[in-house]
Amino acid sequence: MSLRVPGRKYPTPVVLVNGLAEQPQSWYANVRALARRFHVERPDFLVYDGEPLHRRIDAGLEVTVDYLADRLATCLGAMARRPPYHLVASSLGCQVAVTYAVANPEKVARLVLLCPSGFHGDEDLPVVAGVRRSRYDALVGSVFHEGRHADPHLIAAFEAKFRDRRWKKGVLRTLRGTVGHGVAPLLPRLAAPTLVAWGADDRILSDVPGSIRVAARIPDVRQVVIAGCGHAPQIEKARLVNRLIAEHLTGRLKRIPPALDPSRLLDRRDDAVARLAPLPS
């Protein structure tokens, strides 16, 4: 039964799409700030000890990006709020959001993609090594440029999670099914206005400049590069990222500040390549 009042304008819901880290670890620095201005939804489409994921694993099926996009669609279909949605995604969640948005263009108003994986190049995911060596501090720390963001509470949360064999199995099977997947061919088909934010010091993505160039294939895209930032800008630079998200989703991001302009990183990369190039004989 619909409770919508005819003629009343309802705000577009903001849906947070987590990456390999689940919802609580992905968005703790953003939910309260965004909820002051938007109706925020946090669908649990990827829960490592959840029944939907383990039913799939027990059936001998792979946990793929396409499967996760279908799970996101199911979660969104169960929400009281109707589309279109704004999607704000991180890392692997960006691949899920892109896949969903291309398949359902009428249901997505705007997109924000934070350090998206699967655009270009390889990824250095230290999850398996960190677990095998019981180095959860190194595992969490690898996501950030500044070690202070790998606070003891976050490290303890991951350590406790990995003690749960069911949760750990869900993580490792998700990694096995999604690592190496790419969404670059889908980018020219994105219809929604899109903001892409990169960390200039991302240690997970192997080639941020190359990824920036691939992201330029999105028809209506704005890109920013955040200095002194790793693979989780929504945590490491939360205040700036929350402001950028709000400005993009409300259509008020008119110009990219010079300090965030991707051309600065691309120019440095091109200069470095030129210095390494062999001299003409």
Short mmCIF file of C-alpha atoms in Angstrom, two decimals:
data_model
loop_
_atom_site.label_atom_id
_atom_site.label_comp_id
_atom_site.label_asym_id
_atom_site.label_seq_id
_atom_site.Cartn_x
_atom_site.Cartn_y
_atom_site.Cartn_z
CA MET A 1 0.00 0.00 0.00
CA SER A 2 1.42 3.39 -1.00
CA LEU A 3 1.59 6.14 1.62
CA ARG A 4 2.70 8.79 -0.85
CA VAL A 5 0.69 11.99 -0.86
CA PRO A 6 -0.32 13.11 -4.39
CA GLY A 7 1.53 16.24 -5.43
CA ARG A 8 4.07 16.09 -2.61
CA LYS A 9 7.73 16.12 -3.64
CA TYR A 10 9.75 13.38 -1.98
CA PRO A 11 13.56 13.58 -1.76
CA THR A 12 15.56 11.08 -3.78
CA PRO A 13 16.89 8.39 -1.41
CA VAL A 14 20.66 8.04 -1.05
CA VAL A 15 21.74 4.39 -1.12
CA LEU A 16 25.16 3.47 0.28
CA VAL A 17 26.78 0.53 -1.52
CA ASN A 18 29.70 -0.94 0.42
CA GLY A 19 32.73 -2.69 -1.02
CA LEU A 20 34.55 -5.65 0.53
CA ALA A 21 34.10 -4.11 3.97
CA GLU A 22 30.51 -4.44 5.16
CA GLN A 23 28.20 -1.53 5.86
CA PRO A 24 29.29 -0.65 9.46
CA GLN A 25 32.99 -0.57 8.55
CA SER A 26 32.44 1.27 5.25
CA TRP A 27 30.25 4.23 6.17
CA TYR A 28 30.59 4.99 9.89
CA ALA A 29 32.14 8.40 9.11
CA ASN A 30 29.40 9.42 6.67
CA VAL A 31 25.95 8.24 7.71
CA ARG A 32 25.23 10.90 10.31
CA ALA A 33 26.45 13.79 8.13
CA LEU A 34 24.54 12.63 5.05
CA ALA A 35 21.37 11.90 7.03
CA ARG A 36 21.13 15.59 7.95
CA ARG A 37 20.33 16.37 4.30
CA PHE A 38 19.14 13.13 2.72
CA HIS A 39 17.09 10.05 3.38
CA VAL A 40 19.88 7.45 3.65
CA GLU A 41 19.38 3.75 2.93
CA ARG A 42 21.96 1.08 3.79
CA PRO A 43 20.97 -2.18 2.09
CA ASP A 44 22.68 -5.28 3.46
CA PHE A 45 23.24 -6.79 0.02
CA LEU A 46 26.66 -8.20 0.99
CA VAL A 47 26.75 -9.82 4.44
CA TYR A 48 29.45 -12.44 4.74
CA ASP A 49 27.68 -14.62 7.30
CA GLY A 50 24.22 -13.97 5.81
CA GLU A 51 21.83 -16.64 4.55
CA PRO A 52 21.56 -15.44 0.91
CA LEU A 53 25.34 -15.55 0.39
CA HIS A 54 25.77 -18.96 2.03
CA ARG A 55 22.85 -20.49 0.17
CA ARG A 56 24.69 -19.57 -3.02
CA ILE A 57 28.01 -20.90 -1.72
CA ASP A 58 26.39 -24.17 -0.56
CA ALA A 59 24.85 -24.56 -4.02
CA GLY A 60 28.36 -24.49 -5.50
CA LEU A 61 27.84 -21.16 -7.28
CA GLU A 62 30.36 -18.32 -7.56
CA VAL A 63 29.85 -15.00 -5.78
CA THR A 64 30.17 -12.67 -8.77
CA VAL A 65 29.64 -8.95 -9.36
CA ASP A 66 26.53 -9.77 -11.39
CA TYR A 67 25.16 -11.77 -8.47
CA LEU A 68 25.86 -8.90 -6.08
CA ALA A 69 24.12 -6.46 -8.46
CA ASP A 70 21.08 -8.77 -8.44
CA ARG A 71 21.22 -8.84 -4.62
CA LEU A 72 21.32 -5.03 -4.59
CA ALA A 73 18.29 -4.94 -6.89
CA THR A 74 16.42 -7.29 -4.56
CA CYS A 75 17.25 -5.16 -1.51
CA LEU A 76 16.21 -1.95 -3.27
CA GLY A 77 12.96 -3.55 -4.41
CA ALA A 78 12.11 -4.34 -0.78
CA MET A 79 12.60 -0.74 0.41
CA ALA A 80 9.62 1.47 1.16
CA ARG A 81 11.19 4.29 -0.82
CA ARG A 82 10.69 4.10 -4.58
CA PRO A 83 13.22 4.88 -7.32
CA PRO A 84 15.00 6.77 -8.66
CA TYR A 85 17.89 6.49 -6.21
CA HIS A 86 21.22 8.21 -5.73
CA LEU A 87 23.90 5.53 -5.40
CA VAL A 88 27.06 6.24 -3.38
CA ALA A 89 29.49 3.34 -3.67
CA SER A 90 33.01 2.39 -2.60
CA SER A 91 35.65 0.12 -4.22
CA LEU A 92 34.04 -3.22 -5.20
CA GLY A 93 30.66 -1.64 -4.50
CA CYS A 94 31.31 0.70 -7.43
CA GLN A 95 31.35 -2.28 -9.79
CA VAL A 96 28.04 -3.40 -8.30
CA ALA A 97 26.55 0.10 -8.60
CA VAL A 98 27.72 0.53 -12.20
CA THR A 99 26.32 -2.88 -13.17
CA TYR A 100 22.97 -2.04 -11.54
CA ALA A 101 22.84 1.46 -13.04
CA VAL A 102 23.50 0.27 -16.60
CA ALA A 103 20.80 -2.41 -16.26
CA ASN A 104 18.32 0.00 -14.62
CA PRO A 105 19.03 3.51 -15.95
CA GLU A 106 15.55 4.78 -15.07
CA LYS A 107 16.10 3.88 -11.40
CA VAL A 108 19.34 5.83 -10.82
CA ALA A 109 19.36 9.62 -10.55
CA ARG A 110 23.04 10.28 -9.71
CA LEU A 111 26.13 8.25 -8.92
CA VAL A 112 29.12 8.79 -6.62
CA LEU A 113 31.98 6.30 -7.04
CA LEU A 114 34.78 6.32 -4.44
CA CYS A 115 38.05 4.66 -5.50
CA PRO A 116 36.25 2.28 -7.85
CA SER A 117 37.84 -1.06 -8.59
CA GLY A 118 37.51 -2.83 -11.91
CA PHE A 119 38.16 0.20 -14.11
CA HIS A 120 41.79 -0.40 -15.06
CA GLY A 121 44.87 -2.26 -13.84
CA ASP A 122 45.40 -4.76 -11.08
CA GLU A 123 44.53 -4.54 -7.40
CA ASP A 124 46.68 -5.38 -4.39
CA LEU A 125 44.26 -6.94 -1.92
CA PRO A 126 46.16 -7.89 1.25
CA VAL A 127 43.18 -9.66 2.82
CA VAL A 128 44.37 -13.24 2.46
CA ALA A 129 47.97 -12.48 3.52
CA GLY A 130 46.75 -10.39 6.46
CA VAL A 131 44.50 -13.20 7.67
CA ARG A 132 47.11 -15.95 7.26
CA ARG A 133 49.66 -13.96 9.24
CA SER A 134 47.11 -12.69 11.78
CA ARG A 135 48.23 -9.16 10.92
CA TYR A 136 44.90 -7.36 11.09
CA ASP A 137 46.63 -4.05 11.77
CA ALA A 138 48.47 -4.36 8.44
CA LEU A 139 45.28 -5.45 6.70
CA VAL A 140 43.32 -2.41 7.89
CA GLY A 141 46.29 -0.05 7.58
CA SER A 142 46.80 -0.89 3.90
CA VAL A 143 43.56 0.90 3.07
CA PHE A 144 44.72 4.26 4.44
CA HIS A 145 47.46 6.70 3.60
CA GLU A 146 47.74 7.83 7.24
CA GLY A 147 48.07 5.03 9.78
CA ARG A 148 46.12 6.90 12.45
CA HIS A 149 42.87 6.02 10.64
CA ALA A 150 43.50 2.32 11.32
CA ASP A 151 42.26 2.80 14.88
CA PRO A 152 42.29 -0.10 17.38
CA HIS A 153 38.49 -0.44 17.39
CA LEU A 154 38.43 -0.99 13.62
CA ILE A 155 41.29 -3.49 13.80
CA ALA A 156 39.60 -5.36 16.66
CA ALA A 157 36.34 -5.51 14.71
CA PHE A 158 38.02 -7.22 11.76
CA GLU A 159 39.96 -9.57 14.00
CA ALA A 160 36.73 -10.66 15.70
CA LYS A 161 34.99 -11.11 12.35
CA PHE A 162 37.74 -13.31 10.95
CA ARG A 163 37.49 -15.63 13.96
CA ASP A 164 34.02 -16.54 12.68
CA ARG A 165 34.60 -19.38 10.17
CA ARG A 166 31.30 -18.76 8.38
CA TRP A 167 32.05 -15.05 7.94
CA LYS A 168 35.61 -15.79 6.82
CA LYS A 169 34.36 -18.29 4.24
CA GLY A 170 31.99 -15.66 2.87
CA VAL A 171 34.84 -13.16 2.48
CA LEU A 172 37.19 -15.56 0.75
CA ARG A 173 34.53 -16.87 -1.65
CA THR A 174 33.54 -13.30 -2.53
CA LEU A 175 37.17 -12.48 -3.22
CA ARG A 176 37.53 -15.56 -5.40
CA GLY A 177 34.49 -14.65 -7.47
CA THR A 178 35.13 -10.93 -7.93
CA VAL A 179 38.90 -10.35 -8.14
CA GLY A 180 39.89 -9.55 -11.70
CA HIS A 181 36.39 -8.58 -12.78
CA GLY A 182 36.13 -5.34 -14.75
CA VAL A 183 33.35 -2.91 -15.65
CA ALA A 184 35.24 -0.66 -18.09
CA PRO A 185 33.06 -1.75 -21.06
CA LEU A 186 29.95 -0.60 -19.17
CA LEU A 187 31.16 2.93 -18.45
CA PRO A 188 30.11 4.56 -21.77
CA ARG A 189 26.58 3.26 -21.11
CA LEU A 190 26.15 5.04 -17.76
CA ALA A 191 23.33 7.56 -18.09
CA ALA A 192 23.42 9.12 -14.61
CA PRO A 193 25.58 12.16 -13.79
CA THR A 194 28.58 10.67 -11.99
CA LEU A 195 31.20 11.93 -9.54
CA VAL A 196 34.34 9.79 -9.22
CA ALA A 197 36.74 10.42 -6.32
CA TRP A 198 40.23 8.93 -6.17
CA GLY A 199 42.88 8.82 -3.45
CA ALA A 200 46.20 10.11 -4.80
CA ASP A 201 48.04 7.66 -2.50
CA ASP A 202 45.85 4.61 -3.05
CA ARG A 203 47.89 1.46 -2.36
CA ILE A 204 45.15 -0.95 -3.46
CA LEU A 205 44.68 0.23 -7.06
CA SER A 206 47.83 -0.31 -9.13
CA ASP A 207 47.32 2.51 -11.65
CA VAL A 208 45.19 5.44 -10.50
CA PRO A 209 46.14 7.68 -13.47
CA GLY A 210 45.16 4.90 -15.87
CA SER A 211 41.88 4.45 -14.01
CA ILE A 212 41.17 8.19 -14.26
CA ARG A 213 41.59 8.04 -18.02
CA VAL A 214 39.22 5.07 -18.27
CA ALA A 215 36.63 6.80 -16.05
CA ALA A 216 36.62 9.70 -18.53
CA ARG A 217 34.58 7.40 -20.82
CA ILE A 218 31.54 7.97 -18.60
CA PRO A 219 29.38 10.41 -20.60
CA ASP A 220 28.48 12.80 -17.75
CA VAL A 221 31.37 12.57 -15.29
CA ARG A 222 33.26 14.81 -12.87
CA GLN A 223 36.44 13.49 -11.27
CA VAL A 224 38.46 14.56 -8.24
CA VAL A 225 41.77 13.36 -6.83
CA ILE A 226 42.31 13.82 -3.09
CA ALA A 227 45.92 14.33 -1.98
CA GLY A 228 47.23 12.46 1.07
CA CYS A 229 44.47 9.90 0.80
CA GLY A 230 44.34 6.14 0.32
CA HIS A 231 41.62 3.71 -0.75
CA ALA A 232 38.90 4.83 1.69
CA PRO A 233 38.42 8.60 1.21
CA GLN A 234 34.98 8.42 2.85
CA ILE A 235 36.83 7.67 6.11
CA GLU A 236 40.23 9.30 5.69
CA LYS A 237 38.86 12.57 4.28
CA ALA A 238 35.30 12.25 5.53
CA ARG A 239 34.47 15.95 5.88
CA LEU A 240 35.61 16.77 2.34
CA VAL A 241 33.97 13.68 0.83
CA ASN A 242 30.67 14.29 2.62
CA ARG A 243 30.64 17.83 1.20
CA LEU A 244 31.47 16.64 -2.32
CA ILE A 245 28.74 13.99 -2.16
CA ALA A 246 26.15 16.51 -1.00
CA GLU A 247 27.12 19.07 -3.63
CA HIS A 248 27.06 16.50 -6.44
CA LEU A 249 23.75 14.94 -5.42
CA THR A 250 22.08 18.36 -5.19
CA GLY A 251 23.57 19.57 -8.49
CA ARG A 252 25.64 22.30 -6.81
CA LEU A 253 29.11 20.99 -7.72
CA LYS A 254 29.70 23.56 -10.45
CA ARG A 255 33.49 23.45 -10.68
CA ILE A 256 36.27 21.21 -9.42
CA PRO A 257 38.67 23.09 -7.07
CA PRO A 258 42.19 23.26 -8.53
CA ALA A 259 43.61 21.25 -5.61
CA LEU A 260 41.31 18.35 -6.56
CA ASP A 261 41.77 18.55 -10.33
CA PRO A 262 42.82 15.13 -11.74
CA SER A 263 45.04 16.82 -14.34
CA ARG A 264 47.57 17.56 -11.58
CA LEU A 265 48.11 13.83 -10.97
CA LEU A 266 48.06 13.00 -14.68
CA ASP A 267 50.63 15.70 -15.43
CA ARG A 268 52.96 14.35 -12.72
CA ARG A 269 52.57 10.83 -14.11
CA ASP A 270 53.30 11.97 -17.67
CA ASP A 271 56.38 13.88 -16.48
CA ALA A 272 57.66 10.80 -14.64
CA VAL A 273 57.14 8.60 -17.70
CA ALA A 274 58.95 11.13 -19.89
CA ARG A 275 61.95 11.18 -17.52
CA LEU A 276 62.19 7.38 -17.68
CA ALA A 277 61.87 7.20 -21.46
CA PRO A 278 65.10 6.34 -23.33
CA LEU A 279 66.85 9.18 -25.10
CA PRO A 280 66.68 9.11 -28.91
CA SER A 281 69.82 7.72 -30.50
#
